[in-house]
PDB file of C-alpha atoms in Angstrom:
ATOM      1  CA  UNK O 270      -5.628   5.036 -19.041  1.00 39.00           C
ATOM      2  CA  UNK O 271      -1.977   4.131 -19.524  1.00 41.00           C
ATOM      3  CA  UNK O 272      -1.753   6.463 -22.532  1.00 41.00           C
ATOM      4  CA  UNK O 273      -2.959   9.365 -20.386  1.00 44.00           C
ATOM      5  CA  UNK O 274      -0.271   8.665 -17.800  1.00 42.00           C
ATOM      6  CA  UNK O 275       2.357   8.403 -20.547  1.00 46.00           C
ATOM      7  CA  UNK O 276       1.322  11.787 -21.941  1.00 48.00           C
ATOM      8  CA  UNK O 277       1.606  13.487 -18.560  1.00 56.00           C
ATOM      9  CA  UNK O 278       4.732  15.592 -18.424  1.00 74.00           C
ATOM     10  CA  UNK O 279       7.044  14.500 -15.666  1.00 84.00           C
ATOM     11  CA  UNK O 280       8.086  17.671 -13.811  1.00 87.00           C
ATOM     12  CA  UNK O 281      11.721  18.502 -13.187  1.00 89.00           C
ATOM     13  CA  UNK O 282      12.946  17.703  -9.706  1.00 92.00           C
ATOM     14  CA  UNK O 283      12.888  18.964  -7.054  1.00 95.00           C
ATOM     15  CA  UNK O 284       9.237  20.006  -7.132  1.00 96.00           C
ATOM     16  CA  UNK O 285       6.905  21.124  -4.339  1.00 96.00           C
ATOM     17  CA  UNK O 286       3.165  20.547  -4.492  1.00 97.00           C
ATOM     18  CA  UNK O 287       1.027  22.616  -2.143  1.00 95.00           C
ATOM     19  CA  UNK O 288      -2.512  24.011  -2.188  1.00 93.00           C
ATOM     20  CA  UNK O 289      -1.432  27.600  -2.932  1.00 92.00           C
ATOM     21  CA  UNK O 290      -4.905  29.150  -3.047  1.00 92.00           C
ATOM     22  CA  UNK O 291      -6.000  27.464   0.159  1.00 92.00           C
ATOM     23  CA  UNK O 292      -2.752  28.546   1.810  1.00 94.00           C
ATOM     24  CA  UNK O 293      -3.241  32.151   0.670  1.00 95.00           C
ATOM     25  CA  UNK O 294      -6.819  32.207   1.986  1.00 96.00           C
ATOM     26  CA  UNK O 295      -5.828  30.727   5.365  1.00 96.00           C
ATOM     27  CA  UNK O 296      -2.855  33.041   5.916  1.00 98.00           C
ATOM     28  CA  UNK O 297      -4.773  36.115   4.773  1.00 98.00           C
ATOM     29  CA  UNK O 298      -7.704  35.273   7.048  1.00 98.00           C
ATOM     30  CA  UNK O 299      -5.322  34.636   9.954  1.00 98.00           C
ATOM     31  CA  UNK O 300      -3.554  37.949   9.468  1.00 98.00           C
ATOM     32  CA  UNK O 301      -6.878  39.786   9.161  1.00 98.00           C
ATOM     33  CA  UNK O 302      -8.199  38.202  12.365  1.00 98.00           C
ATOM     34  CA  UNK O 303      -5.020  39.127  14.232  1.00 98.00           C
ATOM     35  CA  UNK O 304      -5.155  42.736  12.998  1.00 98.00           C
ATOM     36  CA  UNK O 305      -8.883  43.142  13.748  1.00 98.00           C
ATOM     37  CA  UNK O 306      -8.596  41.726  17.270  1.00 98.00           C
ATOM     38  CA  UNK O 307      -5.535  43.867  17.968  1.00 98.00           C
ATOM     39  CA  UNK O 308      -7.306  47.009  16.758  1.00 97.00           C
ATOM     40  CA  UNK O 309     -10.389  46.145  18.831  1.00 97.00           C
ATOM     41  CA  UNK O 310      -8.191  45.576  21.885  1.00 97.00           C
ATOM     42  CA  UNK O 311      -6.574  48.981  21.448  1.00 96.00           C
ATOM     43  CA  UNK O 312      -9.750  50.927  20.641  1.00 97.00           C
ATOM     44  CA  UNK O 313     -12.195  49.701  23.284  1.00 96.00           C
ATOM     45  CA  UNK O 314     -12.002  52.104  26.205  1.00 95.00           C
ATOM     46  CA  UNK O 315     -11.939  50.785  29.745  1.00 95.00           C
ATOM     47  CA  UNK O 316     -10.150  47.498  29.067  1.00 96.00           C
ATOM     48  CA  UNK O 317      -7.384  46.525  31.428  1.00 97.00           C
ATOM     49  CA  UNK O 318      -3.960  45.580  30.097  1.00 97.00           C
ATOM     50  CA  UNK O 319      -4.753  41.913  30.707  1.00 97.00           C
ATOM     51  CA  UNK O 320      -7.989  42.127  28.731  1.00 97.00           C
ATOM     52  CA  UNK O 321      -6.192  43.861  25.856  1.00 97.00           C
ATOM     53  CA  UNK O 322      -3.516  41.167  25.901  1.00 98.00           C
ATOM     54  CA  UNK O 323      -6.146  38.444  25.875  1.00 98.00           C
ATOM     55  CA  UNK O 324      -7.660  39.903  22.664  1.00 97.00           C
ATOM     56  CA  UNK O 325      -4.224  40.046  21.036  1.00 98.00           C
ATOM     57  CA  UNK O 326      -3.298  36.570  22.294  1.00 98.00           C
ATOM     58  CA  UNK O 327      -6.554  35.163  20.890  1.00 98.00           C
ATOM     59  CA  UNK O 328      -5.809  36.742  17.512  1.00 98.00           C
ATOM     60  CA  UNK O 329      -2.274  35.347  17.557  1.00 98.00           C
ATOM     61  CA  UNK O 330      -3.578  31.911  18.551  1.00 98.00           C
ATOM     62  CA  UNK O 331      -6.106  31.882  15.705  1.00 98.00           C
ATOM     63  CA  UNK O 332      -3.414  33.029  13.267  1.00 98.00           C
ATOM     64  CA  UNK O 333      -1.188  30.186  14.493  1.00 98.00           C
ATOM     65  CA  UNK O 334      -3.920  27.599  13.971  1.00 98.00           C
ATOM     66  CA  UNK O 335      -4.599  28.847  10.444  1.00 98.00           C
ATOM     67  CA  UNK O 336      -0.861  28.901   9.705  1.00 97.00           C
ATOM     68  CA  UNK O 337      -0.643  25.286  10.885  1.00 96.00           C
ATOM     69  CA  UNK O 338      -3.549  24.363   8.597  1.00 96.00           C
ATOM     70  CA  UNK O 339      -1.657  25.963   5.689  1.00 96.00           C
ATOM     71  CA  UNK O 340       1.460  23.812   6.326  1.00 96.00           C
ATOM     72  CA  UNK O 341       0.745  20.738   4.128  1.00 97.00           C
ATOM     73  CA  UNK O 342       2.960  20.145   1.112  1.00 97.00           C
ATOM     74  CA  UNK O 343       4.514  17.329  -0.852  1.00 98.00           C
ATOM     75  CA  UNK O 344       8.156  17.739  -1.862  1.00 98.00           C
ATOM     76  CA  UNK O 345       9.556  15.367  -4.476  1.00 97.00           C
ATOM     77  CA  UNK O 346      13.265  15.096  -5.211  1.00 96.00           C
ATOM     78  CA  UNK O 347      15.594  12.570  -6.817  1.00 94.00           C
ATOM     79  CA  UNK O 348      15.706  10.262  -3.794  1.00 94.00           C
ATOM     80  CA  UNK O 349      12.032  10.314  -2.769  1.00 96.00           C
ATOM     81  CA  UNK O 350       9.106  12.274  -1.412  1.00 97.00           C
ATOM     82  CA  UNK O 351       8.601  14.231   1.800  1.00 98.00           C
ATOM     83  CA  UNK O 352       4.953  14.448   2.840  1.00 98.00           C
ATOM     84  CA  UNK O 353       4.269  17.304   5.253  1.00 98.00           C
ATOM     85  CA  UNK O 354       0.783  17.214   6.756  1.00 97.00           C
ATOM     86  CA  UNK O 355      -0.688  19.431   9.486  1.00 96.00           C
ATOM     87  CA  UNK O 356       1.201  17.972  12.431  1.00 94.00           C
ATOM     88  CA  UNK O 357       3.439  15.308  10.891  1.00 96.00           C
ATOM     89  CA  UNK O 358       6.133  14.914   8.285  1.00 97.00           C
ATOM     90  CA  UNK O 359       7.254  11.677   6.660  1.00 98.00           C
ATOM     91  CA  UNK O 360      10.063  10.917   4.243  1.00 98.00           C
ATOM     92  CA  UNK O 361       9.460   8.162   1.671  1.00 97.00           C
ATOM     93  CA  UNK O 362      11.772   6.541  -0.828  1.00 97.00           C
ATOM     94  CA  UNK O 363      10.315   6.250  -4.342  1.00 96.00           C
ATOM     95  CA  UNK O 364      10.232   2.453  -4.027  1.00 95.00           C
ATOM     96  CA  UNK O 365       7.876   2.730  -1.034  1.00 96.00           C
ATOM     97  CA  UNK O 366       5.158   4.396  -3.137  1.00 96.00           C
ATOM     98  CA  UNK O 367       3.016   1.774  -4.860  1.00 95.00           C
ATOM     99  CA  UNK O 368       0.213   4.044  -6.071  1.00 96.00           C
ATOM    100  CA  UNK O 369      -0.876   7.701  -6.048  1.00 97.00           C
ATOM    101  CA  UNK O 370      -4.670   8.079  -5.699  1.00 96.00           C
ATOM    102  CA  UNK O 371      -7.024  11.039  -5.972  1.00 95.00           C
ATOM    103  CA  UNK O 372     -10.489   9.624  -6.402  1.00 94.00           C
ATOM    104  CA  UNK O 373     -13.641  11.712  -6.843  1.00 92.00           C
ATOM    105  CA  UNK O 374     -14.734  12.932  -3.417  1.00 92.00           C
ATOM    106  CA  UNK O 375     -11.342  12.432  -1.770  1.00 94.00           C
ATOM    107  CA  UNK O 376     -10.275  15.436   0.322  1.00 95.00           C
ATOM    108  CA  UNK O 377      -6.621  14.969  -0.744  1.00 96.00           C
ATOM    109  CA  UNK O 378      -4.236  12.529  -2.398  1.00 97.00           C
ATOM    110  CA  UNK O 379      -3.569   9.171  -0.754  1.00 98.00           C
ATOM    111  CA  UNK O 380      -0.317   7.300  -1.284  1.00 98.00           C
ATOM    112  CA  UNK O 381      -0.580   3.509  -1.162  1.00 97.00           C
ATOM    113  CA  UNK O 382       2.674   2.260   0.312  1.00 97.00           C
ATOM    114  CA  UNK O 383       4.641  -0.965  -0.082  1.00 95.00           C
ATOM    115  CA  UNK O 384       3.983  -1.894   3.573  1.00 96.00           C
ATOM    116  CA  UNK O 385       0.239  -2.107   2.835  1.00 96.00           C
ATOM    117  CA  UNK O 386      -0.674   1.201   4.478  1.00 97.00           C
ATOM    118  CA  UNK O 387      -2.036   4.363   2.951  1.00 97.00           C
ATOM    119  CA  UNK O 388      -0.613   7.808   3.704  1.00 98.00           C
ATOM    120  CA  UNK O 389      -2.667  10.972   3.202  1.00 98.00           C
ATOM    121  CA  UNK O 390      -0.722  13.619   1.284  1.00 97.00           C
ATOM    122  CA  UNK O 391      -2.658  16.751   2.223  1.00 97.00           C
ATOM    123  CA  UNK O 392      -0.384  18.936   0.090  1.00 96.00           C
ATOM    124  CA  UNK O 393      -2.439  17.970  -2.957  1.00 97.00           C
ATOM    125  CA  UNK O 394      -6.089  18.704  -2.248  1.00 94.00           C
ATOM    126  CA  UNK O 395      -8.920  19.644  -4.595  1.00 92.00           C
ATOM    127  CA  UNK O 396     -10.666  22.069  -2.190  1.00 85.00           C
ATOM    128  CA  UNK O 397     -10.434  25.458  -3.928  1.00 86.00           C
ATOM    129  CA  UNK O 398      -8.394  24.467  -7.011  1.00 88.00           C
ATOM    130  CA  UNK O 399      -9.727  21.120  -8.229  1.00 91.00           C
ATOM    131  CA  UNK O 400      -8.042  21.135 -11.646  1.00 94.00           C
ATOM    132  CA  UNK O 401      -4.685  22.078 -10.120  1.00 94.00           C
ATOM    133  CA  UNK O 402      -4.974  19.183  -7.645  1.00 94.00           C
ATOM    134  CA  UNK O 403      -5.789  16.745 -10.450  1.00 94.00           C
ATOM    135  CA  UNK O 404      -2.806  17.999 -12.437  1.00 95.00           C
ATOM    136  CA  UNK O 405      -0.510  17.780  -9.396  1.00 96.00           C
ATOM    137  CA  UNK O 406      -1.730  14.258  -8.587  1.00 96.00           C
ATOM    138  CA  UNK O 407      -1.050  13.158 -12.174  1.00 96.00           C
ATOM    139  CA  UNK O 408       2.423  14.704 -12.047  1.00 96.00           C
ATOM    140  CA  UNK O 409       3.241  12.957  -8.752  1.00 97.00           C
ATOM    141  CA  UNK O 410       1.873   9.689 -10.158  1.00 96.00           C
ATOM    142  CA  UNK O 411       4.073  10.069 -13.265  1.00 95.00           C
ATOM    143  CA  UNK O 412       7.112  10.761 -11.076  1.00 96.00           C
ATOM    144  CA  UNK O 413       6.410   7.722  -8.909  1.00 94.00           C
ATOM    145  CA  UNK O 414       5.884   5.460 -11.923  1.00 93.00           C
ATOM    146  CA  UNK O 415       9.059   6.748 -13.581  1.00 91.00           C
ATOM    147  CA  UNK O 416      11.168   6.119 -10.467  1.00 88.00           C
ATOM    148  CA  UNK O 417       9.664   2.919  -9.100  1.00 76.00           C
ATOM    149  CA  UNK O 418      10.886  -0.400 -10.489  1.00 70.00           C
ATOM    150  CA  UNK O 419       7.986  -2.244 -12.070  1.00 63.00           C
ATOM    151  CA  UNK O 420       7.626  -5.793 -10.900  1.00 50.00           C
TER     152      UNK O 420
END
């Protein structure tokens, strides 16, 4: 196992990990929903202005939700890692990261922290692109191991 970690190329910093395919699907679906509901609102005869606006508002709301779901990313730089999840963002120093885990069946990477807690890092998730997530998790693990004092 250690040999596999040693062979993993450590990416140049700064580097951003995000589920690009998932993000593309979510943003495309959101834009399509907004366009379809807007077109429907404009084409249905007999709707009042308020009803038309409610169609458009619903489309915009759904687009916003899907855009929020596409927000997760993990940004690594020389001083640490910023984990951006759906509604939260947390900055970590390299020394705070004890272990980077992506076990079979996990929905995303989990970072075991020096304070004994675990932080989900939703920016690396195997949903649509499993091999990419595994590669990204290995790269983040190699970065953490290279920058964390062993003790």
